[in-house]
Coordinates of C-alpha atoms and ligand atoms in Angstrom, one line a residue:
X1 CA 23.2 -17.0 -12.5
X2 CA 24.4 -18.6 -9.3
X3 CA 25.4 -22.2 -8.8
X4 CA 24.1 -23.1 -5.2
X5 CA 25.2 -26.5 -3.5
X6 CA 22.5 -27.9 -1.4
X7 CA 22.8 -30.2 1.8
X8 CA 20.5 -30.8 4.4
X9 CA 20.8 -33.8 6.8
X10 CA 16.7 -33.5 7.6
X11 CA 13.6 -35.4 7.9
X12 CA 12.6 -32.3 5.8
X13 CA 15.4 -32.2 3.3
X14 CA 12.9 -32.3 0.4
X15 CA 10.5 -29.5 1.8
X16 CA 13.7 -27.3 1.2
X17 CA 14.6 -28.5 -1.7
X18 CA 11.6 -27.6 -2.9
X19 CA 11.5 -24.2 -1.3
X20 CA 15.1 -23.4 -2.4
X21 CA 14.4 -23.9 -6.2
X22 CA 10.8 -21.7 -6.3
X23 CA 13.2 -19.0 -3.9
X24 CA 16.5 -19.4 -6.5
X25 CA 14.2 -20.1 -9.9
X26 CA 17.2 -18.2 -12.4
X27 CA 19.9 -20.1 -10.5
X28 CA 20.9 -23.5 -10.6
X29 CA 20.8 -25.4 -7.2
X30 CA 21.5 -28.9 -6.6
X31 CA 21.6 -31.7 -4.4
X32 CA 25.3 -32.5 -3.1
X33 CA 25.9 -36.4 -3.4
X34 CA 29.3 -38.1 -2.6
X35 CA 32.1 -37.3 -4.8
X36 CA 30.2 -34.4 -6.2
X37 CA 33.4 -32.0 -6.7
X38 CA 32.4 -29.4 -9.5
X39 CA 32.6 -25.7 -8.4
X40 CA 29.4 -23.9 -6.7
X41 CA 29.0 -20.1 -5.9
X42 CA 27.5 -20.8 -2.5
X43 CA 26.8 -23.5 -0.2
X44 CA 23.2 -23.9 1.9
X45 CA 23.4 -26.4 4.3
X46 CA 22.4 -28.3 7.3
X47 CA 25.0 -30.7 9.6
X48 CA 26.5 -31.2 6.0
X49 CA 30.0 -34.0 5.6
X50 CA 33.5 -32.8 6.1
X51 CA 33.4 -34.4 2.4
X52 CA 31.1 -31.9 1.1
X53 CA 33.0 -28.6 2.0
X54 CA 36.3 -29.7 2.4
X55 CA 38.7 -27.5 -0.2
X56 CA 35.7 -25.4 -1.2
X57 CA 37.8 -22.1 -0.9
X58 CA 35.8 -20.3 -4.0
X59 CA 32.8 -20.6 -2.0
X60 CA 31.4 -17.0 -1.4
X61 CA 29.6 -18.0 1.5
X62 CA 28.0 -21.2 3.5
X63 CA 24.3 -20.3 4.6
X64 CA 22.9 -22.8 7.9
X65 CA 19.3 -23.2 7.6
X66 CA 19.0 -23.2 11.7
X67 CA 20.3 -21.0 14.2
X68 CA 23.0 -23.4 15.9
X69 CA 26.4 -23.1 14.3
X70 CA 27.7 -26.0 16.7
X71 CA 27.2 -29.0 13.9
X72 CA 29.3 -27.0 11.6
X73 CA 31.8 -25.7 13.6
X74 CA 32.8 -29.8 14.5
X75 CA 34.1 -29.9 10.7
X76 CA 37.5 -28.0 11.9
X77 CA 39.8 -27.9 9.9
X78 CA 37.2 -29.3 6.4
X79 CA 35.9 -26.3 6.4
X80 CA 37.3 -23.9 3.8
X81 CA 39.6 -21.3 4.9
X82 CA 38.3 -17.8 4.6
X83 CA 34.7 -19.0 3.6
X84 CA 31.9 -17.1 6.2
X85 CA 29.7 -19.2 7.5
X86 CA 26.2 -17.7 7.9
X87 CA 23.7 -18.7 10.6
X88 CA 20.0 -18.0 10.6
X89 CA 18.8 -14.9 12.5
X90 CA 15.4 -15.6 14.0
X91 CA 13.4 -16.1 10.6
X92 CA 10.4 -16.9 12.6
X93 CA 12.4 -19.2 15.5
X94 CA 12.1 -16.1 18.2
X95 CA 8.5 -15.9 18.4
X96 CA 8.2 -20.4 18.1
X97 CA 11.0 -20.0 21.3
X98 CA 8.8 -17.1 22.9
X99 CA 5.6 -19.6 22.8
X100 CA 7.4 -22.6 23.9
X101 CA 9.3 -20.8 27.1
X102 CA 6.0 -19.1 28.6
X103 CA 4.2 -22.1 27.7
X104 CA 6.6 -23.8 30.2
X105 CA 6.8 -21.5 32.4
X106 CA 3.1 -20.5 33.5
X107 CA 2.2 -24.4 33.1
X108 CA 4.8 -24.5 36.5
X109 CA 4.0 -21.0 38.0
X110 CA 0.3 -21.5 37.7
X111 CA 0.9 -25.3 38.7
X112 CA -0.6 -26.1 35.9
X113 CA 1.3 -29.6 36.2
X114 CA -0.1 -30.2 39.7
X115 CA -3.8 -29.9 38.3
X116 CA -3.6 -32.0 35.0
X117 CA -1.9 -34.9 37.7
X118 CA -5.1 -34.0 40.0
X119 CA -7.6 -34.4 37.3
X120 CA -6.3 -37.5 36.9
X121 CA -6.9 -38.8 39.8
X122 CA -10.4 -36.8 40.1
X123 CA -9.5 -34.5 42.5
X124 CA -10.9 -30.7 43.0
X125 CA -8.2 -29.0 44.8
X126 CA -7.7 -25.7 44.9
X127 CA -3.6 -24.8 45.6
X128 CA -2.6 -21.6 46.6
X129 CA -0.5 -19.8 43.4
X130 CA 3.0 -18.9 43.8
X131 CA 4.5 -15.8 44.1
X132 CA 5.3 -13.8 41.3
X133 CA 8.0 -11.7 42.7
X134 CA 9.9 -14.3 43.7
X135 CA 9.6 -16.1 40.7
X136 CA 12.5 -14.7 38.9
X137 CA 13.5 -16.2 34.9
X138 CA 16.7 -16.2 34.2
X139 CA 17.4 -16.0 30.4
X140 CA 20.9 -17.6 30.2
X141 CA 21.8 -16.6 26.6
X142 CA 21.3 -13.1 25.4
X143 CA 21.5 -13.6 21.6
X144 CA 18.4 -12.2 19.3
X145 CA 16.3 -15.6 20.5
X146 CA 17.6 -14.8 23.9
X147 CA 16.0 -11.5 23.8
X148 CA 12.6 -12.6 22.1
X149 CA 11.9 -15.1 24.8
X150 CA 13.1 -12.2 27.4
X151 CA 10.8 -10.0 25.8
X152 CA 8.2 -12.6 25.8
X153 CA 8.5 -13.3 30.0
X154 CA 8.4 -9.6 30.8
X155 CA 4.9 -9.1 29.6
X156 CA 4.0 -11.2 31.9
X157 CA 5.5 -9.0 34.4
X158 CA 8.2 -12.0 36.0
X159 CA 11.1 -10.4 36.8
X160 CA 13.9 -10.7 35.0
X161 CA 17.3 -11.5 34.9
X162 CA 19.6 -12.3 32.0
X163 CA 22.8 -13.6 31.5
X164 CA 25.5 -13.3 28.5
X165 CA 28.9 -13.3 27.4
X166 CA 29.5 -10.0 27.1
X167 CA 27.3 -7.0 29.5
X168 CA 24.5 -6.2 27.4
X169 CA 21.8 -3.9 29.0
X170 CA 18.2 -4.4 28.4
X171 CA 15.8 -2.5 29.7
X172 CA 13.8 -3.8 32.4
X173 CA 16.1 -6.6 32.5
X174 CA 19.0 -7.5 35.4
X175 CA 22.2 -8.5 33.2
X176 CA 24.7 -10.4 34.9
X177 CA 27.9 -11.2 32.5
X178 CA 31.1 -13.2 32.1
X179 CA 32.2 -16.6 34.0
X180 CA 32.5 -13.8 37.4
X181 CA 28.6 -13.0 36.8
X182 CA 27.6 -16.5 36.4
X183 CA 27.2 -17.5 40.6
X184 CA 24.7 -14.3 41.4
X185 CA 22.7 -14.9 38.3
X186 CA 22.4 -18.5 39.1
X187 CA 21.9 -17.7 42.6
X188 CA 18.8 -15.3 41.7
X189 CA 16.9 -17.5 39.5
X190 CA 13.9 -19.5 39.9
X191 CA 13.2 -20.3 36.5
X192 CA 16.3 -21.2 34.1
X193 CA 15.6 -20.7 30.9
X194 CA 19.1 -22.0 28.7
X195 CA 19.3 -20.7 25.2
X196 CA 23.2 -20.5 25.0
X197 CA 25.3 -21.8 21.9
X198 CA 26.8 -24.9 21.9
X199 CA 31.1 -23.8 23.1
X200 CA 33.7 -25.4 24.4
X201 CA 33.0 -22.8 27.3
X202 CA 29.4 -23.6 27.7
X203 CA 29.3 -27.9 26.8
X204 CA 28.0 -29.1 30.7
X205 CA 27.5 -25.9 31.8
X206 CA 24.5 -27.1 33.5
X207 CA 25.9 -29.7 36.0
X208 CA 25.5 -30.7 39.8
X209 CA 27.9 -27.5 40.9
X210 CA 26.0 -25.0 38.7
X211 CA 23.1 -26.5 39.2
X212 CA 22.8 -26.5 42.7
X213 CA 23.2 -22.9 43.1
X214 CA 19.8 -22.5 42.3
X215 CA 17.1 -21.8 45.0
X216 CA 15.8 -25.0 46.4
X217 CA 12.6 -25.7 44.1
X218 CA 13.7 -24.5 41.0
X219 CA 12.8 -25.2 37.4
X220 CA 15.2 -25.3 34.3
X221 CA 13.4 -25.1 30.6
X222 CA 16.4 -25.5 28.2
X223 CA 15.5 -24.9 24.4
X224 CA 19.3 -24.7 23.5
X225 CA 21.4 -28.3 23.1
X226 CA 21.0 -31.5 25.3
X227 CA 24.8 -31.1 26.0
X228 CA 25.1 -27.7 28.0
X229 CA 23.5 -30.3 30.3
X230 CA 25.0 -33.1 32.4
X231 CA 21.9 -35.1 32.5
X232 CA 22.6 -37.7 35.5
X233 CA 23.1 -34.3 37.6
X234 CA 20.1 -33.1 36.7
X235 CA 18.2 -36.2 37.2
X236 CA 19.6 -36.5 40.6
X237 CA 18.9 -33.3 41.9
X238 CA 15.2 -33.2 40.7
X239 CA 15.1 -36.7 42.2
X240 CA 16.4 -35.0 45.7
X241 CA 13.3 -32.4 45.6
X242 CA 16.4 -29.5 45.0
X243 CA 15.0 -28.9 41.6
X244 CA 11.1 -28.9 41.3
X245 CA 11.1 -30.3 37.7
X246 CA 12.3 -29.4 34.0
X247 CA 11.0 -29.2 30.7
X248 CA 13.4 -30.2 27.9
X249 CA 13.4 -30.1 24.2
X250 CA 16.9 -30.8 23.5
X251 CA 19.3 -34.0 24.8
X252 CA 22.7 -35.9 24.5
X253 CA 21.4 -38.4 22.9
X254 CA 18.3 -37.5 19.9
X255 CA 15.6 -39.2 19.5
X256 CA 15.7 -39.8 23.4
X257 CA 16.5 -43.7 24.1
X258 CA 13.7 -45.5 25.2
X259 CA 15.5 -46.9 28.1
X260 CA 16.4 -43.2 29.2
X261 CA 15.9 -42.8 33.1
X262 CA 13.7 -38.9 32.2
X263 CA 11.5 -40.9 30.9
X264 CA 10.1 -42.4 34.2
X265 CA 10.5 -39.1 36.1
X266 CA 7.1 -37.4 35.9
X267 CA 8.7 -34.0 37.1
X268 CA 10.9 -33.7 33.8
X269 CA 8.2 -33.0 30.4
X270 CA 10.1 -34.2 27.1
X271 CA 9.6 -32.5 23.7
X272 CA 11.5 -34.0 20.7
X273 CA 13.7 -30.6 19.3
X274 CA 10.3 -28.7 18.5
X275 CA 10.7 -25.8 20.3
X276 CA 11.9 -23.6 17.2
X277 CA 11.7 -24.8 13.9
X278 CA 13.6 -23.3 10.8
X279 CA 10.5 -21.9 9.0
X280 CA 10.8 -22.8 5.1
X281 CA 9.9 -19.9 3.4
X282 CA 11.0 -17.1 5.7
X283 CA 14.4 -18.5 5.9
X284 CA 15.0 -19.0 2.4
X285 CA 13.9 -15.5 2.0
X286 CA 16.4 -14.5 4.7
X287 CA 19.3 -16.3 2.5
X288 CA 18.3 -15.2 -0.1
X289 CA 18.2 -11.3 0.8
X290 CA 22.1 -12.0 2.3
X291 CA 22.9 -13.4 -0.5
X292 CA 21.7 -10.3 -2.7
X293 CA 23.4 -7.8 0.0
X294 CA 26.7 -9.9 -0.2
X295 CA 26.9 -9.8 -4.2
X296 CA 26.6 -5.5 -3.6
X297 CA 29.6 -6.3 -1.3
X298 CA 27.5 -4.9 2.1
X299 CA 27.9 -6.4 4.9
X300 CA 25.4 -9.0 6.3
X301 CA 24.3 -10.3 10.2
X302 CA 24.7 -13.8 11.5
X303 CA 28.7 -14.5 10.3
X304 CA 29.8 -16.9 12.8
X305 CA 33.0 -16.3 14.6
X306 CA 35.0 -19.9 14.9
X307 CA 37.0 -18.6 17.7
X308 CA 33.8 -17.4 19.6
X309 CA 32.1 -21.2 18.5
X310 CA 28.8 -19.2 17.4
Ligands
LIG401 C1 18.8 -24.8 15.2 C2 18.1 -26.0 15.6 O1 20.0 -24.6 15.6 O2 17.0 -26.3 15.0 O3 18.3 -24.0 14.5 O4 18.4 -26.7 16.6

């Protein structure tokens, strides 16, 4: 019987709760409060206290119940030496990323946005459609949601063009890499899709100077965090007619402030952080089949590397 300390800082904390104990029925999970020191096996959790963790060295393992490892990683030095932290690998986010992405996408390429303001104002227009070879996506972020939404665009038949890290080929696909490849991908794209961890490395990524390297009349979709964005850049050069328009799901600041400038700017669609959710069930079955593969002493996907920041 395992002891499993629970944390999940969530509109939804009770929905896992709930899920966890059906999921871990002969094992004893509970709800970590302040001062709560007693020893636990493993740790689930989501954007948990430096409180919570801190000293927790006999930990096996800390399971995320999301993909992004950035939250965590802020802890530093409270996190427990030598204590894997385990991310979430796709359980159900690719194909929610997938939908969201080509939903934004053909809404701009078939101008989809340019009718819906027409039929407002009652007019029957047709406009020519854009060019399909020269609307090139550019998946910056090549991890396994990376590759689902790049999967995703090519049956569409867009070309293209992915960035990462580290060279990765995928068929069909034109990989640029490294800080060196980052100018010609940027140069290439029409269509910036951002699905990058949150680094120090990649934290305003997205600012005037990048930016602008895109071809006049671009469009940037980011489904990643609202910080790989500088967001008065961004504003500015939509505002200027360089970039056609954006659709974001992530932001500095969440819930978006009501006195936020994107909010007047018609060109720039707003999601609140729906693009993927953490499914209940098929994540808990994902920790729970790590956890079951960690006790046979195998190895397991989705350890975070600290010194990589994902
Ligand atoms: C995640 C998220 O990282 O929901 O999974 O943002």
């Amino acid at each position: 019987m395992a002891s499993i300390l629970f944390y999940a800082d969530s509109q939804h904390e009770q929905e896992w709760l709930h899920t966890l104990r059906n999921a871990f029925m002969h094992d004893v999970v509970r709800t970590w409060t302040p001062g709560d020191h007693d020893a636990a096996d493993y740790a689930i959790v989501w954007k948990p206290p430096a409180e919570m963790l801190a000293g927790r060295t006999s930990l096996k393992a800390i399971f995320l119940l999301g993909a992004g490892a950035d939250a965590i990683l802020q802890l530093g030095d409270a996190l427990p030496q030598g204590v894997s932290v385990v991310r979430l690998d796709d359980a159900g986010m690719g194909v929610q990323m997938a939908e969201y992405v080509c939903h934004a996408l053909l809404r701009y390429f078939r101008r989809f946005d340019q009718y819906e303001a027409q039929r407002d104002q009652g007019q029957w227009q047709f406009l020519m459609p854009f060019e399909k070879n020269e609307f090139t996506v550019g998946v910056l972020g090549l991890g396994v949601l990376g590759q689902r939404i790049v999967d995703a665009v090519k049956q569409f038949d867009f070309p293209v063009l992915g960035w990462s890290r580290t060279p990765k080929h995928i068929d069909g696909v034109t990989s640029y890499a490294g800080a060196e490849g980052l100018d010609g991908f940027l140069r290439a794209t029409k269509v910036l899709v951002c699905i990058l961890p949150l680094t120090a490395e990649t934290r305003g990524l997205l600012n005037q100077d990048n930016l602008q390297k895109l071809p006049q009349g671009a469009y940037l979709i980011n489904v990643a965090r609202g910080a790989h964005v500088n967001e008065d850049d961004l504003l500015r050069l939509v505002q200027s007619g360089h970039i056609a328009g954006a659709t974001l799901d992530v932001f500095q600041q969440e819930p978006l402030p009501a006195e936020h400038p994107f909010w007047q700017e018609s060109r720039i669609q707003i999601t609140p952080h729906m693009a993927a959710m953490s499914l209940f069930k098929e994540s808990v079955a994902q920790i729970a089949e790590k956890m079951q593969t960690l006790e046979q002493g195998l190895p397991i996907r989705g350890i975070v590397d600290a010194s990589r920041g994902y």
